[in-house]
Coordinates of C-alpha atoms and ligand atoms in Angstrom, one line a residue:
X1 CA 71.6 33.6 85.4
X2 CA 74.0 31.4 87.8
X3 CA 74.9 28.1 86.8
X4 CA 72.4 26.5 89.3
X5 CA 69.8 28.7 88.8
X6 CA 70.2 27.3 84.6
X7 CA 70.8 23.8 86.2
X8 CA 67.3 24.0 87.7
X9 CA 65.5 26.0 85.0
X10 CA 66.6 23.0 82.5
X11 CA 65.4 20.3 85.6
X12 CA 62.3 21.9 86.2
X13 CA 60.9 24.1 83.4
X14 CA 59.1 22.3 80.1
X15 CA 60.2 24.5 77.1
X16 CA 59.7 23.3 73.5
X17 CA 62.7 22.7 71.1
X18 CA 62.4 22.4 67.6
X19 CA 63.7 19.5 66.1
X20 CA 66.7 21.4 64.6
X21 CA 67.7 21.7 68.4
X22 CA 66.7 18.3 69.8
X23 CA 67.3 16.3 67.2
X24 CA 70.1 17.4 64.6
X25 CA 70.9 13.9 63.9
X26 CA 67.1 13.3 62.2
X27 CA 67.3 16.5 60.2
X28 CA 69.0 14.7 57.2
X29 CA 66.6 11.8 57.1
X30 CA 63.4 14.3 57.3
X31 CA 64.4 16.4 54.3
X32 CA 64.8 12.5 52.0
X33 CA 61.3 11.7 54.2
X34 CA 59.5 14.3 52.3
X35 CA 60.2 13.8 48.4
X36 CA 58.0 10.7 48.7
X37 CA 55.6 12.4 50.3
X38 CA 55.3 15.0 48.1
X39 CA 55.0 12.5 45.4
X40 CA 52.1 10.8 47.5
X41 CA 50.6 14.6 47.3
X42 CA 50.5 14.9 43.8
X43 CA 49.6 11.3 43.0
X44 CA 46.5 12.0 45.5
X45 CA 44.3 15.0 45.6
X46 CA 40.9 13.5 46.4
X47 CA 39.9 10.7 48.8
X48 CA 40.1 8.3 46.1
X49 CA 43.3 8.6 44.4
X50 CA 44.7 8.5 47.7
X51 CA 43.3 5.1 48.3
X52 CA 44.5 4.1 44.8
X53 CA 48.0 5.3 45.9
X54 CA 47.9 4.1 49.4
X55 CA 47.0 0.8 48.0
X56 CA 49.7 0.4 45.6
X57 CA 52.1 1.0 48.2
X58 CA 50.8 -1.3 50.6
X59 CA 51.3 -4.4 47.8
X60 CA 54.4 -3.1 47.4
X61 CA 55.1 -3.7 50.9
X62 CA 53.4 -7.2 51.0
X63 CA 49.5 -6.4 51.9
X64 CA 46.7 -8.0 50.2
X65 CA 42.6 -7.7 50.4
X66 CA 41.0 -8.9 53.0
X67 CA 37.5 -10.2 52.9
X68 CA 35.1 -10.6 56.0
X69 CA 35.3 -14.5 57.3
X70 CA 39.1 -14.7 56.0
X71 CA 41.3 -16.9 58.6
X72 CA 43.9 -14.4 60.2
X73 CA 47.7 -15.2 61.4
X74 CA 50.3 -13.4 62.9
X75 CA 52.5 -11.4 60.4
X76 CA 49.4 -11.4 57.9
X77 CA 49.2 -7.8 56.5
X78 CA 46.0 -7.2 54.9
X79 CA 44.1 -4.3 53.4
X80 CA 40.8 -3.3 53.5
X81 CA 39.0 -1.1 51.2
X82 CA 35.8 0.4 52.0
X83 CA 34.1 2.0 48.6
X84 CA 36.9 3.4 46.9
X85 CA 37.4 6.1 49.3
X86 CA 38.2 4.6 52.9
X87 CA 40.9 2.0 53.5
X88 CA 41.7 0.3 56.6
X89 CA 45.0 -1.7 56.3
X90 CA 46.4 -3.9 59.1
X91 CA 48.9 -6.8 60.5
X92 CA 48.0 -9.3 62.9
X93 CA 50.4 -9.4 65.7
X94 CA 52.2 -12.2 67.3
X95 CA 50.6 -11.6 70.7
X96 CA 47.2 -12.5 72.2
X97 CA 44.5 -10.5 70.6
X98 CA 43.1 -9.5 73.5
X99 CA 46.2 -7.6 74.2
X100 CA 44.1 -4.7 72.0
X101 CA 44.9 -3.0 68.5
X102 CA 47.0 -0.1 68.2
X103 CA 45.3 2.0 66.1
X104 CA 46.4 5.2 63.9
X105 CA 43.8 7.1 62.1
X106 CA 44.0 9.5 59.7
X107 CA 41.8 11.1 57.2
X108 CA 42.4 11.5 52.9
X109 CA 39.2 13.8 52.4
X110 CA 40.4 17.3 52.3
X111 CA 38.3 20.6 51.7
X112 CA 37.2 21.9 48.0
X113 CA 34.8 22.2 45.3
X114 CA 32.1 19.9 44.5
X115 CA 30.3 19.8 41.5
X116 CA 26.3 20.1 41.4
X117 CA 24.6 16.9 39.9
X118 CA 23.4 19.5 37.3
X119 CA 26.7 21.6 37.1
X120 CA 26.8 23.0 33.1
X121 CA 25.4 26.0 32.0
X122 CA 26.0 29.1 29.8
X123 CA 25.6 32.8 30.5
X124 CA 26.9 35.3 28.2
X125 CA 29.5 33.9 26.3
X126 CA 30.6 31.6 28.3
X127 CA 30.0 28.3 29.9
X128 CA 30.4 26.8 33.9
X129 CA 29.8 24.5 35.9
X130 CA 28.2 25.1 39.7
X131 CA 29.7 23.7 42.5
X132 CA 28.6 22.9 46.3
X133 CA 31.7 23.7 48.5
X134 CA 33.0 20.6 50.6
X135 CA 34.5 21.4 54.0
X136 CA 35.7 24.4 55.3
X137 CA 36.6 27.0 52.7
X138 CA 37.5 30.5 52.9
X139 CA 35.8 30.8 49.3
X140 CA 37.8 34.3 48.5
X141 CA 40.8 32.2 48.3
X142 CA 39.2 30.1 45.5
X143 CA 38.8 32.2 43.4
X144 CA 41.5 33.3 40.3
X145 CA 43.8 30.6 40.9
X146 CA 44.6 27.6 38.8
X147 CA 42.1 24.7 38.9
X148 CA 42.2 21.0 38.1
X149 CA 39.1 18.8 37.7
X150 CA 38.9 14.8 39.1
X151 CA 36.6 12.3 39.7
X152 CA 34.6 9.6 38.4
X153 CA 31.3 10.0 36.0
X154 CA 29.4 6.6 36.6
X155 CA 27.4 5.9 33.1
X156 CA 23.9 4.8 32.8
X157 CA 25.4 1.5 31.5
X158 CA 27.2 1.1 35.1
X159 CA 30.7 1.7 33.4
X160 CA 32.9 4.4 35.3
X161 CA 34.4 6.6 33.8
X162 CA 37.7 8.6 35.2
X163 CA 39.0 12.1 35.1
X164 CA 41.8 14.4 35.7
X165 CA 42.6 17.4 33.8
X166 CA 44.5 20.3 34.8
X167 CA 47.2 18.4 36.6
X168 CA 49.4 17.5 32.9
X169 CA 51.6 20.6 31.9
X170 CA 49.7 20.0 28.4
X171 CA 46.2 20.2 30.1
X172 CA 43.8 22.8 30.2
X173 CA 43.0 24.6 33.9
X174 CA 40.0 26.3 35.2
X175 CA 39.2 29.2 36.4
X176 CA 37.0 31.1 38.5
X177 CA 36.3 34.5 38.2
X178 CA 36.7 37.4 40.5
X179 CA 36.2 41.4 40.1
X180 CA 38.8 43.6 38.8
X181 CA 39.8 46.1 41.8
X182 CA 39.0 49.3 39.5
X183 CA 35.2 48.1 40.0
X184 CA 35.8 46.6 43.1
X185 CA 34.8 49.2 45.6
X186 CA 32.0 48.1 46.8
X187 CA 32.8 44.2 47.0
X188 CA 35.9 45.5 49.3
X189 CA 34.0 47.1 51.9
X190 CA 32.3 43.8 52.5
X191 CA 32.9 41.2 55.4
X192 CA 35.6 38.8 53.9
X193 CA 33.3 35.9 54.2
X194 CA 30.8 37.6 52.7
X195 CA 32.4 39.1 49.6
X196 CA 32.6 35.5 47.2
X197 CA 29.3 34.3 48.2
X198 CA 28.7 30.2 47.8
X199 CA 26.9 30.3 44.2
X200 CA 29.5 32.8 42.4
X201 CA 32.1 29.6 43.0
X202 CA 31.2 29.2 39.5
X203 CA 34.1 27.3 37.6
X204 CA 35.1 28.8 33.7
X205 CA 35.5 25.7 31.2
X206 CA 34.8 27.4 28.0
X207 CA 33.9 30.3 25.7
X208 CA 33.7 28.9 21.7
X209 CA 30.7 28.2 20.3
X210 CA 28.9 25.4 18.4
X211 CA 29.1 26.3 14.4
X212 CA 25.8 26.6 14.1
X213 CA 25.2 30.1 16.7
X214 CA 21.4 29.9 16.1
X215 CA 21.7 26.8 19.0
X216 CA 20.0 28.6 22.3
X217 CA 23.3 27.4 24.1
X218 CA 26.3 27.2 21.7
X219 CA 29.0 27.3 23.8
X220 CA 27.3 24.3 26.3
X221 CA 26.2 22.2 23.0
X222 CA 29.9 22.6 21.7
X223 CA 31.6 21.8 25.2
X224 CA 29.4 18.9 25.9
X225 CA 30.5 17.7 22.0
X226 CA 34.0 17.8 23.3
X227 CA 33.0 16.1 26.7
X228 CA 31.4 13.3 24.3
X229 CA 34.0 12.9 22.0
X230 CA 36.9 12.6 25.1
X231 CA 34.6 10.2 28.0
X232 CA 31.6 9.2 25.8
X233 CA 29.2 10.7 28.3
X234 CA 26.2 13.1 28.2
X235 CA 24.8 15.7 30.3
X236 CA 22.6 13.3 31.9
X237 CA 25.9 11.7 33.5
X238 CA 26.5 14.4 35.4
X239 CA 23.9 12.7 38.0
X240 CA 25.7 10.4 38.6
X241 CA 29.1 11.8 39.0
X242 CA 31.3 12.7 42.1
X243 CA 33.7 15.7 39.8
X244 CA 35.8 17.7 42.4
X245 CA 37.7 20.9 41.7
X246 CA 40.8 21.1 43.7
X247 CA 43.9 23.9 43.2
X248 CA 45.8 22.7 39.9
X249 CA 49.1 23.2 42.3
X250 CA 51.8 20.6 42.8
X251 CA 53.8 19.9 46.2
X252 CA 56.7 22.8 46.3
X253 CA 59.6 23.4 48.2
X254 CA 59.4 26.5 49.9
X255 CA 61.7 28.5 51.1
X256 CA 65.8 29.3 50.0
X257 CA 66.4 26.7 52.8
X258 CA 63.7 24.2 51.5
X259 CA 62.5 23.2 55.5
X260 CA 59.1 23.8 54.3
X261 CA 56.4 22.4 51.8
X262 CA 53.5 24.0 50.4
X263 CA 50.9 22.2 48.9
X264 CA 47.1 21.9 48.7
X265 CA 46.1 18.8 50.9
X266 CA 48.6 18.1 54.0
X267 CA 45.2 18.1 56.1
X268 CA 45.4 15.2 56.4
X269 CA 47.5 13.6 53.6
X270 CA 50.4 15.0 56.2
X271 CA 49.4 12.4 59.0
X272 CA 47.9 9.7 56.7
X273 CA 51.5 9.0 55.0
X274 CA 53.4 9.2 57.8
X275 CA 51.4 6.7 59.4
X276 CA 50.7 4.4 56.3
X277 CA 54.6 4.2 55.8
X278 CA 54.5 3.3 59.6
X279 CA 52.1 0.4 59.4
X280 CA 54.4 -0.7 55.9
X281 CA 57.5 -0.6 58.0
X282 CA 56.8 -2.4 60.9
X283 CA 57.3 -6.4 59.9
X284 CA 56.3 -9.3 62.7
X285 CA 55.0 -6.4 65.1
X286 CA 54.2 -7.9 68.5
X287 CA 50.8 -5.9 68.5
X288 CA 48.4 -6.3 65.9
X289 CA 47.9 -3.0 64.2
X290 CA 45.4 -0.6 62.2
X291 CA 45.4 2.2 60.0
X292 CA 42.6 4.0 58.8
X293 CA 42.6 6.9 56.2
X294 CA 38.9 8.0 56.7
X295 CA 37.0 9.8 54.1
X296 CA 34.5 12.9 54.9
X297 CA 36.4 13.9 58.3
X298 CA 35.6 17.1 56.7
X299 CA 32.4 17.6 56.9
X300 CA 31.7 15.4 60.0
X301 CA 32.5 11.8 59.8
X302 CA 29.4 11.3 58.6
X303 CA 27.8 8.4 55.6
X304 CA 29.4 4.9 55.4
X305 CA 33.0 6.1 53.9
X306 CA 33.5 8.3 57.1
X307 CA 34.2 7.3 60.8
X308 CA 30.7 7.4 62.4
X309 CA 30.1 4.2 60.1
X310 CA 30.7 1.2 61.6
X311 CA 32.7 -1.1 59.8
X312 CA 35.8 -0.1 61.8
X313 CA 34.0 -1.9 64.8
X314 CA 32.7 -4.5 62.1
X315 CA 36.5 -5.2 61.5
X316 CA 37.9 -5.3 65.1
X317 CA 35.2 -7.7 65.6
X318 CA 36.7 -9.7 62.2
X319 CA 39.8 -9.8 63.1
X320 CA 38.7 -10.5 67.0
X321 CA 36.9 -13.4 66.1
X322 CA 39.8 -14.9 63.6
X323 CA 42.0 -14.5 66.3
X324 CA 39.9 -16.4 69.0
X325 CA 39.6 -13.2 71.1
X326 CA 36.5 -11.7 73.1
X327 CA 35.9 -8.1 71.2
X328 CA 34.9 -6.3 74.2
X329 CA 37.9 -7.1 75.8
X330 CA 39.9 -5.7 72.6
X331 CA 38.2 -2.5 72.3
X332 CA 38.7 -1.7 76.0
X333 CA 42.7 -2.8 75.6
X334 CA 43.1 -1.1 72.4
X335 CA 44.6 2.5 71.6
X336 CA 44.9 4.7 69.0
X337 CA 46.3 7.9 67.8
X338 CA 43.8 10.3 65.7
X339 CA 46.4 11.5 63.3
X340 CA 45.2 14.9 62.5
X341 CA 47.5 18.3 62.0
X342 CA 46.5 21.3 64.4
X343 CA 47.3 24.9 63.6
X344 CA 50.9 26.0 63.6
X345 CA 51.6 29.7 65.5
X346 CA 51.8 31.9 62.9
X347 CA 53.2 35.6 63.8
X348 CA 51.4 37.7 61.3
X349 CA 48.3 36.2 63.0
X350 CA 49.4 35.7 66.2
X351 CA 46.0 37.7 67.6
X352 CA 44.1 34.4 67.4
X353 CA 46.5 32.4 68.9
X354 CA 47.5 31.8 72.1
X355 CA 51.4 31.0 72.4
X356 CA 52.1 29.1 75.4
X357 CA 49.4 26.3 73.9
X358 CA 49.9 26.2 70.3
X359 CA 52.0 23.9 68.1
X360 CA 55.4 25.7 67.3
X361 CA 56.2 25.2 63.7
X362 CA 59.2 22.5 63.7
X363 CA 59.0 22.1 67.2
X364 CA 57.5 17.7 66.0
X365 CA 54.4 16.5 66.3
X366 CA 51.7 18.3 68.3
X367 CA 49.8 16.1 71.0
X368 CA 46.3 18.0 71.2
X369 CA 44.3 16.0 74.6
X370 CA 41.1 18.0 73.8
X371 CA 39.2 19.6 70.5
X372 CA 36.4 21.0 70.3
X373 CA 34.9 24.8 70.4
X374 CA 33.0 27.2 72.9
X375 CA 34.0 25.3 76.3
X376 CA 35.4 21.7 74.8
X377 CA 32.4 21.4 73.0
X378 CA 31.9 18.3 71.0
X379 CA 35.4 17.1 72.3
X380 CA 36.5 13.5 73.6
X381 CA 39.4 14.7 75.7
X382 CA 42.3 12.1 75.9
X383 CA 42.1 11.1 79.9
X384 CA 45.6 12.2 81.8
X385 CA 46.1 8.8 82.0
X386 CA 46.1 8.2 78.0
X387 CA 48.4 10.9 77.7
X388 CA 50.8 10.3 79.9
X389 CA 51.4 6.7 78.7
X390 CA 51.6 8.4 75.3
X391 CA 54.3 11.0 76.5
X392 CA 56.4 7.6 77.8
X393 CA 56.1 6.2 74.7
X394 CA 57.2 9.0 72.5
X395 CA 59.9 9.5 75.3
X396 CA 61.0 5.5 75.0
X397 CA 61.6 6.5 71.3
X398 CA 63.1 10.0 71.5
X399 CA 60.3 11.4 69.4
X400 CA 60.2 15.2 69.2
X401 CA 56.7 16.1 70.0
X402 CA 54.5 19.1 71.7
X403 CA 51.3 20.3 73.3
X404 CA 49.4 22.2 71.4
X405 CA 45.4 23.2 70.9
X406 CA 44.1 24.8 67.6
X407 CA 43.8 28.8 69.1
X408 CA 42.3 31.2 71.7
X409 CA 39.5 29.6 73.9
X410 CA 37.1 31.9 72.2
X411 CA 38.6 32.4 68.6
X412 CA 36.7 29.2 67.4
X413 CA 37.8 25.5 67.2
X414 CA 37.3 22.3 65.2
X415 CA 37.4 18.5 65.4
X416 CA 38.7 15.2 64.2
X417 CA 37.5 11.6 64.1
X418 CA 39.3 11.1 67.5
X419 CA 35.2 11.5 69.5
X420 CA 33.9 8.6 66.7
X421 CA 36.9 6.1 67.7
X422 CA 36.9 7.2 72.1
X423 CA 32.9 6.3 71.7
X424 CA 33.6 2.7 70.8
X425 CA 35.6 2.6 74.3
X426 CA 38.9 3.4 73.0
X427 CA 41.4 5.7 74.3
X428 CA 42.6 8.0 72.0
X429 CA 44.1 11.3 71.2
X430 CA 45.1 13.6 68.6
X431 CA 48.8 13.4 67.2
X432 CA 49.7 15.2 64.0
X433 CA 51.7 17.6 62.2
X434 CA 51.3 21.5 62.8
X435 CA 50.4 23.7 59.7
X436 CA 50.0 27.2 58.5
X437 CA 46.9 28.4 56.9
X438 CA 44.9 24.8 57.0
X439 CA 42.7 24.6 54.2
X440 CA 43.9 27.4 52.2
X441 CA 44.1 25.9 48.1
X442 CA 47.7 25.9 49.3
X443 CA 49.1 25.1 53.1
X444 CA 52.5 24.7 54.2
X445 CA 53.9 22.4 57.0
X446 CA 57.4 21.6 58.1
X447 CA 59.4 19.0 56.6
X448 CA 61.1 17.9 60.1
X449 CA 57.8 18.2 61.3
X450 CA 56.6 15.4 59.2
X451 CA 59.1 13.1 59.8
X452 CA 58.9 13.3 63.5
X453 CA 54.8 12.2 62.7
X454 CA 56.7 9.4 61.0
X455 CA 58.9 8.6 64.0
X456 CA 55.6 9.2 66.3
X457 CA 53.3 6.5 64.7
X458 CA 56.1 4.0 64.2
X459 CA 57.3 4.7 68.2
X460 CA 53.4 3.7 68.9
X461 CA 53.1 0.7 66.6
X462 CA 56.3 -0.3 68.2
X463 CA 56.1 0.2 72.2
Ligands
LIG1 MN1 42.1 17.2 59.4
LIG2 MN1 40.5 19.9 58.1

């Protein structure tokens, strides 16, 4: 190629770079960026230890709880927290209200195993629990791996009762069980999705009976003595309990070069820490800002912890009125980022992708403009507008970032809060970090992709 010919190719043509290209001078600050996130990852495997986390760093940083009527001033940074499993925190800016909020929202829910209010039972020699999957699974990968149990048992006294196990080196795991290949045959020649049906998702907690063996369920009686002795609670309690199983797994390294993590939960702890840490870092911000980690983005946004509730517009209109501002006005001025990863192009599956629009794996954050499936369905689709302000912004700040949209037109699709947040006349669109095999029991995104999340909310927050 002649020189002017390269000249004009590098003028005219868009081609992604990845971050190691772009950016060398970050590269050193992304790889000390993700041990505290992968701290933040093992601290926080279900909605609410997130918000438990999210909520210790935030006092750390100077926020405190705010409570519907409180008077509001500029550089007040406050926290919200909705249930236990939702937090909104923000920071009044010095500027006029009705300027607008700049909003990034995330979400802390991420797919697993629930447990069925009447989970324990023995078949056989040996005792489970049921679950209800939450989210999308592919259930074959659920099964034969290492297992931890959390969550709360709420007593019928009203006390609460918490518990992890599996997650201690001295802790027991669970299990759940698959068929040995040698008998396998048939179970192979099934349709993946068909070959761990929903109600064999059964999880293994025991096998040693009650001394007495004429008791009709020994191994139960004697597990539910143990469950007694250790959280005081009966079988009864399991009504009113929200027990998850999620992969007993801690956040890895991966690779010789360590550029990657693996770990089960980056969708969406990958976007929510990047963008908490940007709403802790930015002090006296002009604008006043939010950050939401939603619960239940997984399974639709629906109930009062997810983003179809309405206290986020309950708040805005809070912190409107505090601030002397007209609430219409700041919904129509405000924007926001759905934080959300997308899929990353991954070459041993590149069939269902299609490779001029997907996220490039350390290429920074990918900007998705629509979501949705079958012809945009269900999709808010950032305006032209929306995104080209964003693409200044992101410019202004030397942010590595990229197009991207989950797969093939036809291959399927999916969706994020960003629909809940554009119907309260918002503009919004998708920003977040690209990852390989979202919601496996173990996903991997890209370390310098993270940080450039990072650099992404705080270059919002900031413009
Ligand atoms: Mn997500
Ligand atoms: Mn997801």
């Amino acid at each position: 190629m002649s020189e002017q010919a390269k000249a004009l190719s590098e003028q005219l043509f868009y081609t992604k770079k990845t971050v190691y290209e772009a950016a060398p001078q970050v590269v050193a600050d992304a790889m000390a960026f993700a041990g505290p996130y992968m701290q933040y990852l093992d601290a926080g495997k279900t909605e609410r230890e997130c918000v438990v986390t999210s909520i210790q760093m935030a006092e750390a940083a100077g926020f405190t709880p705010y409570r519907f009527g409180d008077a509001l001033k500029p550089s007040d940074r406050r926290y919200y927290n909705n249930r236990g499993k939702n937090l909104f925190l923000f920071t009044v800016g010095t500027e006029d209200i009705n300027e607008g909020i700049r909003i990034s929202a995330a979400h802390i829910d991420s797919p697993r195993l629930d447990l069925k209010q009447c989970p324990l039972y023995e078949d056989n020699g040996m005792a489970f629990l049921k679950t209800h999957y939450y989210g999308g699974v592919k259930k074959y990968q659920w099964v034969t791996i290492p297992l931890a149990l959390h969550g709360v048992v709420i007593k019928a006294d009203g006390t609460t009762v918490e518990i992890v196990i599996g997650e201690d080196d001295n802790d027991p795991v669970f299990y759940i069980n698959d068929i040995l290949p040698h008998l396998g045959a048939a179970q192979s020649r099934q349709p993946l999705g068909e070959a761990i049906p929903g109600e064999k998702l059964n999880i293994l907690i025991g096998s040693q009976p009650y001394e007495e063996t004429d008791a009709a369920t020994p191994i139960k009686l004697n597990l539910m003595k143990i469950l007694n002795e250790k959280y005081g609670i009966v079988e009864a309690d399991f009504l009113s309990a929200e027990l998850t199983v999620v992969p007993a797994y801690k956040a890895r390294d991966i690779g010789f070069d360590r550029s990657l993590i693996g770990a089960y939960g980056h969708d969406d702890r990958v976007c929510a820490y990047p963008a908490l840490k940007a709403i802790m870092d930015e002090a006296d911000s002009k604008h006043t800002l939010l950050c939401i980690l939603a619960d239940k983005e997984e399974t639709g946004s629906d109930g009062n912890t997810g983003m179809q509730c309405s206290l986020m517009c309950d708040l805005i209109d809070e912190i409107t009125r505090a601030r002397g501002g007209n609430v219409n006005v700041v919904r129509a001025n405000s924007k926001c980022l759905s934080a959300d990863v997308s899929a990353a192009f991954d070459p041993n599956f590149a069939d269902v992708f299609e490779k001029r629009n997907t996220a490039l794996l350390n290429c920074g954050v990918v900007l998705t403009k629509y979501t949705g499936s079958r012809g945009k369905g269900g999709t808010s689709d950032a305006s032209a507008e929306y995104v080209g302000w964003v693409r200044g912004c992101m410019a202004r700040a030397g942010v590595i970032w990229q197009a991207g949209e989950l797969g093939k037109v036809d291959a399927g699709g999916g969706g994020t809060v960003a629909k809940y947040i554009a119907n309260q006349n918002i503009d919004v669109v998708d920003l977040g970090v690209p990852v390989i095999a979202m919601h496996a029991p173990y996903e991997v995104i890209s370390k310098v992709d993270l940080y450039e999340a990072y650099r992404a909310f705080a270059a919002f927050n900031r413009d």
